[in-house]
PDB file of C-alpha atoms in Angstrom:
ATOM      1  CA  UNK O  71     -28.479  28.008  22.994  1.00  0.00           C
ATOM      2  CA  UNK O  72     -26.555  31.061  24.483  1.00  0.00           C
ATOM      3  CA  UNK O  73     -25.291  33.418  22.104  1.00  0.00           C
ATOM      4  CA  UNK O  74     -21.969  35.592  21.391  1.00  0.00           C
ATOM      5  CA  UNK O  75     -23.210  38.150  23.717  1.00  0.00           C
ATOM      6  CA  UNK O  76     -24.324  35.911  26.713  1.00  0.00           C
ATOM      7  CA  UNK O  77     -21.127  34.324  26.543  1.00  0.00           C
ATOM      8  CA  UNK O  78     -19.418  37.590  26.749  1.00  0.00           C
ATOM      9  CA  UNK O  79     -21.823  38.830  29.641  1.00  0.00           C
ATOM     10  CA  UNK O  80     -21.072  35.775  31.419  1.00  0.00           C
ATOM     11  CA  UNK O  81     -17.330  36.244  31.522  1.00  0.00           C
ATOM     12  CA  UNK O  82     -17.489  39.880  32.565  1.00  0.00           C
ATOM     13  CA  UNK O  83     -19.652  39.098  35.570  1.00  0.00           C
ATOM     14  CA  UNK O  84     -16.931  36.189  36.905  1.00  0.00           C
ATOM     15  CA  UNK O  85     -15.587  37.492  39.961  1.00  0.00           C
ATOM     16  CA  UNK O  86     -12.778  36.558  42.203  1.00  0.00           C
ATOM     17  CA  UNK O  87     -15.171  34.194  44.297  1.00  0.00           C
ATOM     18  CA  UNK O  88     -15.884  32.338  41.301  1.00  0.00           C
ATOM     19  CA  UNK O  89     -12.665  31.748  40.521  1.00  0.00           C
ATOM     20  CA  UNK O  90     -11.939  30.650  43.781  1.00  0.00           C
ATOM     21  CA  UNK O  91     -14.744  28.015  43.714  1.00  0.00           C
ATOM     22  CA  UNK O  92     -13.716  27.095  40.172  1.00  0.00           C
ATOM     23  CA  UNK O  93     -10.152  26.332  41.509  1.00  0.00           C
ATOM     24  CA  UNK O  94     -11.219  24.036  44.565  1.00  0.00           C
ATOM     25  CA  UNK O  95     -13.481  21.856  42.321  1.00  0.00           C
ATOM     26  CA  UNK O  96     -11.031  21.486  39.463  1.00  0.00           C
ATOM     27  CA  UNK O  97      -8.232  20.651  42.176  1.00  0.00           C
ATOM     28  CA  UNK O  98     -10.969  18.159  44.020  1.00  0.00           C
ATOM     29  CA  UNK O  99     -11.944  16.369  41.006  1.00  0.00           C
ATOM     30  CA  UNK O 100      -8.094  16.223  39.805  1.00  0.00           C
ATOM     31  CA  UNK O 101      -7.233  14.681  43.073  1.00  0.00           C
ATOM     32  CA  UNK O 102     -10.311  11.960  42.320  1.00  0.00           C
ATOM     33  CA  UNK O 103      -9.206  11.310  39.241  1.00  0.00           C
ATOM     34  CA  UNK O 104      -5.606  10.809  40.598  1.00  0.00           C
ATOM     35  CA  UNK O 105      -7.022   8.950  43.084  1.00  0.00           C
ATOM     36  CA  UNK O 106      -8.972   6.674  40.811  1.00  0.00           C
ATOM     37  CA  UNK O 107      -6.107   6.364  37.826  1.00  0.00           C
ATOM     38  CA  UNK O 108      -5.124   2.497  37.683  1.00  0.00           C
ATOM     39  CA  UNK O 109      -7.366   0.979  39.738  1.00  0.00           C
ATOM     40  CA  UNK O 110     -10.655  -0.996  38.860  1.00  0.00           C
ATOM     41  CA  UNK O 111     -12.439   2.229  40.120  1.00  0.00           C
ATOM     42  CA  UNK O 112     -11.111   4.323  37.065  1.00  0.00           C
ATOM     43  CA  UNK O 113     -13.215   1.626  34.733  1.00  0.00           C
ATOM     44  CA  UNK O 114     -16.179   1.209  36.891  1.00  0.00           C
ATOM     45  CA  UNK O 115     -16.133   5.054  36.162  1.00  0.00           C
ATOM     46  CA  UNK O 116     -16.251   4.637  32.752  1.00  0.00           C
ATOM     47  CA  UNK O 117     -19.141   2.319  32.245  1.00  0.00           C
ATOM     48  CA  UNK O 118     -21.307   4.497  34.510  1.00  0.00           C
ATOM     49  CA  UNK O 119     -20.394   7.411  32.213  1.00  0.00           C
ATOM     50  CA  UNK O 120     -21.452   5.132  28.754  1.00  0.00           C
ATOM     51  CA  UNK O 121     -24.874   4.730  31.155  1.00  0.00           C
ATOM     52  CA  UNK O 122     -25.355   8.020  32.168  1.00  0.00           C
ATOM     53  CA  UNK O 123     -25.081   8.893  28.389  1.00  0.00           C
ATOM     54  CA  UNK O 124     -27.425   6.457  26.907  1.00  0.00           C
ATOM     55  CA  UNK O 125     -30.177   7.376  29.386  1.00  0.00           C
ATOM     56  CA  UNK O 126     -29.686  11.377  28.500  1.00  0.00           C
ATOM     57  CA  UNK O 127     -29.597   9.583  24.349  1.00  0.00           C
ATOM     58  CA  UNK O 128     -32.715   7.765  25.149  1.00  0.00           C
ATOM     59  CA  UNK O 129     -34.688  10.525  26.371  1.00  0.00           C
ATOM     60  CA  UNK O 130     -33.641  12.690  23.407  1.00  0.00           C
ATOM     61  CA  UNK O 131     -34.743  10.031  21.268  1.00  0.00           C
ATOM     62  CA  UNK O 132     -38.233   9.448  23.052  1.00  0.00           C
ATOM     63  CA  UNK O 133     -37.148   5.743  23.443  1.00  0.00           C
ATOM     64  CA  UNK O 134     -39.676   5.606  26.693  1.00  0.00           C
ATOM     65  CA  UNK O 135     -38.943   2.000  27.699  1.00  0.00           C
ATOM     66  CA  UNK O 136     -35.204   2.119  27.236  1.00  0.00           C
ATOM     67  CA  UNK O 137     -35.326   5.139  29.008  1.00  0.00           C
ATOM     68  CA  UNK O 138     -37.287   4.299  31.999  1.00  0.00           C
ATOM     69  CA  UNK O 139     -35.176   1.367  32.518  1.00  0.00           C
ATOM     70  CA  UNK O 140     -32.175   3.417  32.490  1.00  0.00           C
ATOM     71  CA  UNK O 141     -33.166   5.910  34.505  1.00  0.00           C
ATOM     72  CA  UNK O 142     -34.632   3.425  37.170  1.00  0.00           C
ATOM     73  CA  UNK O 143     -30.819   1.446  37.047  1.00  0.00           C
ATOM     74  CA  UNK O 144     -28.871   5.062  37.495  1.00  0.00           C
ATOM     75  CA  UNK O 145     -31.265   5.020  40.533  1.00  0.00           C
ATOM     76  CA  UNK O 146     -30.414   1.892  42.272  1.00  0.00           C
ATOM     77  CA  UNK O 147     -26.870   2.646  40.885  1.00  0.00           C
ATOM     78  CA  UNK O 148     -26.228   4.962  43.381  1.00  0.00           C
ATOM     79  CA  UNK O 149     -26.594   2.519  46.279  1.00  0.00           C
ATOM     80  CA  UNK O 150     -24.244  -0.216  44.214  1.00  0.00           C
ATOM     81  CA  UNK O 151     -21.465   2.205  44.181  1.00  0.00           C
ATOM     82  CA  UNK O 152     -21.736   2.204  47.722  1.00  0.00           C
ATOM     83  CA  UNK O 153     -20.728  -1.512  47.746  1.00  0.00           C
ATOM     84  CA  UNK O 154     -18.659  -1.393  44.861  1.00  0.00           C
ATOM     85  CA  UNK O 155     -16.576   1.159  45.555  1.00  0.00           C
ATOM     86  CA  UNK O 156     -16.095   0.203  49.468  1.00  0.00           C
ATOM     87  CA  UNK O 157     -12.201  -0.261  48.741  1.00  0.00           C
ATOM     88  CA  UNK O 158     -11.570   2.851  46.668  1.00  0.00           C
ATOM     89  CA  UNK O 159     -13.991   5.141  49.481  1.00  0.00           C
ATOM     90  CA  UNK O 160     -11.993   3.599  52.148  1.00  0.00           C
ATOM     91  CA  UNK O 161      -8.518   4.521  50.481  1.00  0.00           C
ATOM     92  CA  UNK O 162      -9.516   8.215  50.147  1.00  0.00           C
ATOM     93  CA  UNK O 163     -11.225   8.586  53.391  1.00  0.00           C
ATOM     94  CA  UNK O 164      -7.777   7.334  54.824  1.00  0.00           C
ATOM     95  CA  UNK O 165      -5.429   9.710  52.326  1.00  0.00           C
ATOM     96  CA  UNK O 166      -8.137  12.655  53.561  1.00  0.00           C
ATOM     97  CA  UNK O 167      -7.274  11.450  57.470  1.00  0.00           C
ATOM     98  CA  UNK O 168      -3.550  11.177  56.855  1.00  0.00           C
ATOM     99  CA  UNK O 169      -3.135  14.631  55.512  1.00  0.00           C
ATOM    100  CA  UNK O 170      -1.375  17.500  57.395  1.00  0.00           C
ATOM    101  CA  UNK O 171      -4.178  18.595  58.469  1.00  0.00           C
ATOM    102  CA  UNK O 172      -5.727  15.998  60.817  1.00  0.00           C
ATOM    103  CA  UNK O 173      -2.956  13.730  60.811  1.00  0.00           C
ATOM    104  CA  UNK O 174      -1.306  12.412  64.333  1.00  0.00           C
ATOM    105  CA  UNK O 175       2.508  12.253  64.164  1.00  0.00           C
ATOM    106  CA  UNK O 176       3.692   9.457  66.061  1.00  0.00           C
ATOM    107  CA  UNK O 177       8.068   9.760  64.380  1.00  0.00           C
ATOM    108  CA  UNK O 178       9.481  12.228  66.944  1.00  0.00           C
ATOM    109  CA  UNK O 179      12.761  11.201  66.710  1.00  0.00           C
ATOM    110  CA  UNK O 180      15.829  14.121  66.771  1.00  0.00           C
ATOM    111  CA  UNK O 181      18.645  13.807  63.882  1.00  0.00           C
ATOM    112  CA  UNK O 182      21.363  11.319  65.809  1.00  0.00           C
ATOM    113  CA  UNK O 183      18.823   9.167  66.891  1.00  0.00           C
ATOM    114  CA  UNK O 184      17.548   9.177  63.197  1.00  0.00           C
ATOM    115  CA  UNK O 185      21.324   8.697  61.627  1.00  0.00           C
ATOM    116  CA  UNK O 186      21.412   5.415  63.920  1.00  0.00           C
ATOM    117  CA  UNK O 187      17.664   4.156  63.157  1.00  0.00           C
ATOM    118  CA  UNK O 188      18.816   4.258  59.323  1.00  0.00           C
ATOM    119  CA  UNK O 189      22.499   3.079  59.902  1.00  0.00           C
ATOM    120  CA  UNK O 190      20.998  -0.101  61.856  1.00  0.00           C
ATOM    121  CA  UNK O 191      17.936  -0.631  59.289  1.00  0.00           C
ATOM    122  CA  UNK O 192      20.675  -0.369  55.983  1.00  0.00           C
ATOM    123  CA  UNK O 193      22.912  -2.526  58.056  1.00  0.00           C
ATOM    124  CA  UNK O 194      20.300  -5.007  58.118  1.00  0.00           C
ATOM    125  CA  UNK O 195      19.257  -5.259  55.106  1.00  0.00           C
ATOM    126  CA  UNK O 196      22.323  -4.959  53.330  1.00  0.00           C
ATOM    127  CA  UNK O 197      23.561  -8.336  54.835  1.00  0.00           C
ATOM    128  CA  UNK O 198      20.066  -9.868  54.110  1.00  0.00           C
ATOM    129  CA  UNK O 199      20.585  -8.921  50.226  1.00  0.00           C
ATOM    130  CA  UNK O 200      23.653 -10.519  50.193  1.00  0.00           C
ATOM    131  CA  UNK O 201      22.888 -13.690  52.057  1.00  0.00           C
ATOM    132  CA  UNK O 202      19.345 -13.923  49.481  1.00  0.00           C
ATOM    133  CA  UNK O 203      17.114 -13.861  52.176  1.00  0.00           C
ATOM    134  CA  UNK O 204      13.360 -12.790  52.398  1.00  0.00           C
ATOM    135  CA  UNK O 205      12.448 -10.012  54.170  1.00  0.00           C
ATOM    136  CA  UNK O 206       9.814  -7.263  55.220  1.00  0.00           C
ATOM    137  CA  UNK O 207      10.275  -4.255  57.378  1.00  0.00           C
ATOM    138  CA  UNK O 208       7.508  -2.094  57.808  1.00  0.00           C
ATOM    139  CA  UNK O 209       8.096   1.726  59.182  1.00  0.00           C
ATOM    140  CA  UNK O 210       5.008   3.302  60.228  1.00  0.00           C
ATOM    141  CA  UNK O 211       3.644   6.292  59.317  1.00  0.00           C
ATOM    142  CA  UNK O 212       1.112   8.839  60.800  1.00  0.00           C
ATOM    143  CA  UNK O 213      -1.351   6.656  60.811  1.00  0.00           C
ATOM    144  CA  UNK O 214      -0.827   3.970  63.212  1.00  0.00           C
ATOM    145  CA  UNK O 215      -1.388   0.103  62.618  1.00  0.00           C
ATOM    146  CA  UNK O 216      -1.551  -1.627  66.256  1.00  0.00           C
ATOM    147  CA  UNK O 217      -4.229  -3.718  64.413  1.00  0.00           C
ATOM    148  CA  UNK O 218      -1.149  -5.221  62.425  1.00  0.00           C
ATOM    149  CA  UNK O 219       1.200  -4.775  65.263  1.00  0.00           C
ATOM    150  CA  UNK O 220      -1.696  -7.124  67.024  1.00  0.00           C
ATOM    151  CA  UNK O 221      -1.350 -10.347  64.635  1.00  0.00           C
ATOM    152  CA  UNK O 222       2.373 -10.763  65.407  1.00  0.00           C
ATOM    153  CA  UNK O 223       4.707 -11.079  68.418  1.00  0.00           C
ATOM    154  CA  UNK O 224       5.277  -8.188  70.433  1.00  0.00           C
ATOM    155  CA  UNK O 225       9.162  -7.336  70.451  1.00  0.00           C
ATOM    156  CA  UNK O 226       9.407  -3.692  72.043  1.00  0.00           C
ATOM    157  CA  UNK O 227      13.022  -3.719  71.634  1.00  0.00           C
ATOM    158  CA  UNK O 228      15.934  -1.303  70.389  1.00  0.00           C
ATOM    159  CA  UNK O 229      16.401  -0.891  66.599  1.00  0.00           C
ATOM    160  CA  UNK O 230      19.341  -3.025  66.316  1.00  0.00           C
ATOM    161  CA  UNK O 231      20.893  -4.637  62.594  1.00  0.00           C
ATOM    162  CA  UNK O 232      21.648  -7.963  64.563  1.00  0.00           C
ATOM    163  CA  UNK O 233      18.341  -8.334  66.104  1.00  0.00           C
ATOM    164  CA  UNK O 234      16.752  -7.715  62.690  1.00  0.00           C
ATOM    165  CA  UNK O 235      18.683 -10.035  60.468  1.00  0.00           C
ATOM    166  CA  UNK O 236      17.820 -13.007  63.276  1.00  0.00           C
ATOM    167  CA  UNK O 237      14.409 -12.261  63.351  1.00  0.00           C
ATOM    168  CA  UNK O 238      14.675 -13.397  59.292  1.00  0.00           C
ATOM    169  CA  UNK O 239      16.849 -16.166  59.499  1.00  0.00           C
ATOM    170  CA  UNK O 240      15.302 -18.821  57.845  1.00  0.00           C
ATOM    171  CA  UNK O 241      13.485 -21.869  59.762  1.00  0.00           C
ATOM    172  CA  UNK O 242      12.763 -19.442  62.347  1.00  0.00           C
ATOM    173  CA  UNK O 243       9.474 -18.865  64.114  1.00  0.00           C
ATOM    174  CA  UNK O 244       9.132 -15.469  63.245  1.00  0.00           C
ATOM    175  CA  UNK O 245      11.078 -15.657  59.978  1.00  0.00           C
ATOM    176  CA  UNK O 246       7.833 -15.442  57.334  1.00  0.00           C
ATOM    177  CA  UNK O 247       6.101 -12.541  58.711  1.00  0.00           C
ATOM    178  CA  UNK O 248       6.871  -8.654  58.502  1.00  0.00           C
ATOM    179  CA  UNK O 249       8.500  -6.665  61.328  1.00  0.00           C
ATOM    180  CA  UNK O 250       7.080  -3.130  62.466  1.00  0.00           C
ATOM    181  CA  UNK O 251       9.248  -0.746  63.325  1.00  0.00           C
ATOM    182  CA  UNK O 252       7.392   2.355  65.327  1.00  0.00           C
ATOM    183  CA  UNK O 253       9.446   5.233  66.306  1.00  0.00           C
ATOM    184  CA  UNK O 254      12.817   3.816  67.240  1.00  0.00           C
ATOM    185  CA  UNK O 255      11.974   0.655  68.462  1.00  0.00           C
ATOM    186  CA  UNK O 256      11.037  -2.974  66.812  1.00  0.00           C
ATOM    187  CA  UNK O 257       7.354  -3.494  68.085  1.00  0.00           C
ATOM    188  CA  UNK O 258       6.825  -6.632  66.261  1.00  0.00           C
ATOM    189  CA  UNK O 259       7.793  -9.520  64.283  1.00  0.00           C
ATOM    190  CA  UNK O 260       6.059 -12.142  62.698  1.00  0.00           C
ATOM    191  CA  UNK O 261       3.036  -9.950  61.962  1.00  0.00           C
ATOM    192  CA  UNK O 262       0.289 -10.523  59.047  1.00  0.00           C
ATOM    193  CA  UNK O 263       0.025  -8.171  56.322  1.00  0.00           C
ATOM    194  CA  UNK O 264      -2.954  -7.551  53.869  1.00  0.00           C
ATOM    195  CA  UNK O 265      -2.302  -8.112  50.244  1.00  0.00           C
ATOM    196  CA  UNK O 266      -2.011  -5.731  47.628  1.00  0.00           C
ATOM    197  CA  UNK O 267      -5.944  -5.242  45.525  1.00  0.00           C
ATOM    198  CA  UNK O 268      -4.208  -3.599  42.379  1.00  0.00           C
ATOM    199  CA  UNK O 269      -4.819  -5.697  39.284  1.00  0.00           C
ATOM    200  CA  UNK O 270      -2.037  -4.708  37.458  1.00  0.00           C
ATOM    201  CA  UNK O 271       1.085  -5.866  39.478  1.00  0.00           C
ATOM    202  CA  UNK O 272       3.511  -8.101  37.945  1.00  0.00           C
ATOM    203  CA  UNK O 273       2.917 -11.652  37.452  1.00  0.00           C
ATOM    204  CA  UNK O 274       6.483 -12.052  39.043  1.00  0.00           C
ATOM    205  CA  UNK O 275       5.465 -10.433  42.489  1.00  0.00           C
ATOM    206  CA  UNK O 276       5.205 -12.971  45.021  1.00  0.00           C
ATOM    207  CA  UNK O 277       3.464 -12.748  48.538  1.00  0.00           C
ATOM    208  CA  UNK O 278       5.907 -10.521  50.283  1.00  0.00           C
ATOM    209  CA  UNK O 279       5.671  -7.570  47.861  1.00  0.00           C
ATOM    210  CA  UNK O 280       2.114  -7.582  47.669  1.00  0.00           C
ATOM    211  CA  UNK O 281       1.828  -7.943  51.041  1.00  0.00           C
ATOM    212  CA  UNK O 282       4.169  -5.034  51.364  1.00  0.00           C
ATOM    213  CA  UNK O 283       2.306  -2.903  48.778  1.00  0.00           C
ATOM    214  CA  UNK O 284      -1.068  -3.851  50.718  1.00  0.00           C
ATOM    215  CA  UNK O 285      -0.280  -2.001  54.021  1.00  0.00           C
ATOM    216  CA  UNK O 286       0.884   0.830  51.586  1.00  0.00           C
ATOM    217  CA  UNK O 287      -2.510   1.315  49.947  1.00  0.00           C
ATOM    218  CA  UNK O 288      -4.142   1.569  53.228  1.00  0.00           C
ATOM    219  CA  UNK O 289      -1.766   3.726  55.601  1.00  0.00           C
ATOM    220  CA  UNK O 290       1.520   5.733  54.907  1.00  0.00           C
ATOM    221  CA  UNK O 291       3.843   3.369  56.048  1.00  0.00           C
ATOM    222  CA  UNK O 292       6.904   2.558  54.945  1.00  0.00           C
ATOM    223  CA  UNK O 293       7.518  -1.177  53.457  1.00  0.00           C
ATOM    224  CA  UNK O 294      11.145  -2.403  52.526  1.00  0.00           C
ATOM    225  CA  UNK O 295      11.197  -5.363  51.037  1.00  0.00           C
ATOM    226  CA  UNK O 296      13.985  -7.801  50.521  1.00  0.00           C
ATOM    227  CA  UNK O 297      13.757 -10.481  47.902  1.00  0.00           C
ATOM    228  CA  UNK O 298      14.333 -14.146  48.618  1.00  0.00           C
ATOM    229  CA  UNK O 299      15.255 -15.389  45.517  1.00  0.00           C
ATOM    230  CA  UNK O 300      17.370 -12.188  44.140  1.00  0.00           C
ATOM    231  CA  UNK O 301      18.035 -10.514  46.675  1.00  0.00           C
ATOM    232  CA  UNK O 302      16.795  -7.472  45.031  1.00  0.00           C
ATOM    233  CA  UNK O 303      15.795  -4.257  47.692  1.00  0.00           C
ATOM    234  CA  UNK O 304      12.392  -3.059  46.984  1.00  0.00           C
ATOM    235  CA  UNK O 305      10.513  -0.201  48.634  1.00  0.00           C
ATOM    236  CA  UNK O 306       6.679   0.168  48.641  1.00  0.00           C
ATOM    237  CA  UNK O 307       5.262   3.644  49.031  1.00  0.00           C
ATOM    238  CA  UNK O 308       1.651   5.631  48.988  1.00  0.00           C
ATOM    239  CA  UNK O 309       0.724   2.010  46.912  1.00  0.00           C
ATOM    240  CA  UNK O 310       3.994   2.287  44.325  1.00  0.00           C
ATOM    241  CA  UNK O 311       6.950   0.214  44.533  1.00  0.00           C
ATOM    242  CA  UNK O 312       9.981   0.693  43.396  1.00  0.00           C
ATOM    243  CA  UNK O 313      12.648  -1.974  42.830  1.00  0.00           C
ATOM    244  CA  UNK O 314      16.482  -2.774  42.868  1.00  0.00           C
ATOM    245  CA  UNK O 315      17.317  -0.173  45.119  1.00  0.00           C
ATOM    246  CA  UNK O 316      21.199   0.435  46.559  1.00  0.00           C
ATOM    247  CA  UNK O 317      21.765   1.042  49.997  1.00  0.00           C
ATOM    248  CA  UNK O 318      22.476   4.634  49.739  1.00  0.00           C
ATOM    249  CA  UNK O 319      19.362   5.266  48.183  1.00  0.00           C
ATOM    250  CA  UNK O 320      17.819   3.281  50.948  1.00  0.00           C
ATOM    251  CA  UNK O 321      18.784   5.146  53.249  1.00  0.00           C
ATOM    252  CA  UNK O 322      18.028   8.413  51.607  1.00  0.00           C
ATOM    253  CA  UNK O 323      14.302   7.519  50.810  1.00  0.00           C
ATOM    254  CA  UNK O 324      13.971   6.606  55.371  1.00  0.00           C
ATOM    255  CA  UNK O 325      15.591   9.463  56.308  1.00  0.00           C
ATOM    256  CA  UNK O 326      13.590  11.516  54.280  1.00  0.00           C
ATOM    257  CA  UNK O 327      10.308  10.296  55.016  1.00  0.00           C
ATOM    258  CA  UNK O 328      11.050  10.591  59.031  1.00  0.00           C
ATOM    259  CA  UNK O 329      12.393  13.673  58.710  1.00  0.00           C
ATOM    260  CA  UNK O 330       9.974  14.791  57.342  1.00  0.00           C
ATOM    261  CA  UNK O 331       7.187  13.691  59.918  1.00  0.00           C
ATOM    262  CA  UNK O 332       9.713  14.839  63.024  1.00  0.00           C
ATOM    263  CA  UNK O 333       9.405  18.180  61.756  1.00  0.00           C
ATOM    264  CA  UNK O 334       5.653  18.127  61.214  1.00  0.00           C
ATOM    265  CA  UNK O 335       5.488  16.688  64.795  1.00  0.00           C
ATOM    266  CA  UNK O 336       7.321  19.731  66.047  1.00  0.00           C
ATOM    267  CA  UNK O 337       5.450  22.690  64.758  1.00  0.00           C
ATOM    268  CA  UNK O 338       2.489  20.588  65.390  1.00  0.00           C
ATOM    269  CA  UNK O 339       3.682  20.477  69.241  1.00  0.00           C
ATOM    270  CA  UNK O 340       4.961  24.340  68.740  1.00  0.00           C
ATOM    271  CA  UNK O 341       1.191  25.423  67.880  1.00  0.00           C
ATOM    272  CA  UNK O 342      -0.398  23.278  70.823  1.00  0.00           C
ATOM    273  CA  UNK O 343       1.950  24.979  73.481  1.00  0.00           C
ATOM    274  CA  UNK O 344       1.509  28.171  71.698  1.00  0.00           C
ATOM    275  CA  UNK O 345      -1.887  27.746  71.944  1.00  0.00           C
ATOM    276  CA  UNK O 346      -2.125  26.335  75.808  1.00  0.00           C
TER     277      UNK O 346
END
């Protein structure tokens, strides 16, 4: 056991290094742990901690047996978190990929042609809410989807409110799918979607909020979502949604988000001339 004076001594000899490395580890494991929160991870991480703690209680105890079964399981534990945890690695080796950092900007659009990509997109699904029907709009991110863009029908055409509502008119062909929307041009309609893995969404949540929470979780796109039975305006973020949104807001939240990548993509291109 360290006593008063070791303590002492071994808060006078912390220097500005350590605090340094002190900082980064409490700000990685907080980032986990935010990471984790909510998810099946977060109580996968609690039974390994009740395990980790009986085998250290075991060993205490001289309870050989238990003790050599434990440790062998913490063992052979390491390799099932490897499988277990495949969704939860995958989600934060794509949040690492997608930060400033290393991401790719692919919204490089100037402020008039932004004010008309949100005009047409509010347009659009302001006349869907009122009419009650379904719909899914997907804006993408920094990290591009062309493996989503590759299950629909390619549109490659200009943002437009009209072309939009069609595309959801009911009975259609490409009515039931979700629409991708890359810079300022429709790429795709009709395209599939993975669903949402969190447990703990409402019962109430049907197929085309999960699947709009599900691209979400695994990029940082944009889903607006459009209820078919309410009409209610939903928007799915980072793997949040949040519901019964007004127009105004609506457009707020897009304008927001794509301004904020445009100027990202422009000291990113500011720095690569600088440095050419």
């Amino acid at each position: 056991m360290l006593n008063l004076d070791q303590i002492l001594e071994m808060f006078l000899n912390i220097g500005i290094r350590d605090i340094i490395d002190m900082t980064i580890v409490a700000f990685v494991f907080y980032k986990l742990f935010m990471l984790i929160r909510e998810t099946r991870a977060e109580q996968l991480i609690k039974g390994l901690l009740i395990l980790l703690m009986a085998t250290k209680l075991s060993e205490w105890a001289k309870l050989y047996v238990i003790h050599y079964l434990l440790k062998n399981t913490m063992t052979l534990g390491v390799f099932a978190i490897l499988i277990v945890f495949q969704p939860e690695l995958r989600r934060a080796l794509e949040y690492l990929g997608r930060s400033k950092i290393l991401s790719k900007s692919i919204v490089e659009l100037a402020d008039e042609q932004l004010d008309l990509k949100t005009k047409e997109i509010t347009d659009a699904v302001a006349s869907l809410s009122r009419q009650k029907i379904g719909a899914l709009i997907i804006l993408e991110g920094n990290i591009g989807i062309n493996d989503v863009i590759e299950t629909g029908t390619l549109i490659e055409g200009k943002i437009s409110s009209s072309l939009l509502i069609n595309i959801f008119i009911p009975n259609t062909p490409l009515h039931d799918g979700a629409v991708v929307i890359r810079r300022d041009k429709i790429m795709a309609a009709g395209c599939f979607l993975p669903l949402s893995e969190n447990p703990n969404l409402s019962k109430e949540l049907g197929t085309r909020h999960r699947a709009g929470l599900g691209i979400t979780e695994i990029s940082d796109a944009i889903a607006i979502i459009v209820s078919e039975e309410t009409g209610a305006i939903s928007i799915a973020r980072e793997g949040k949604l949040s519901r019964f949104l007004d127009i105004d807001t609506l457009g707020r939240i897009i304008k927001s988000s794509c301004k904020q990548d445009s100027e990202y993509a422009l000291i990113k291109l500011k720095w690569r001339q600088k440095n050419d």
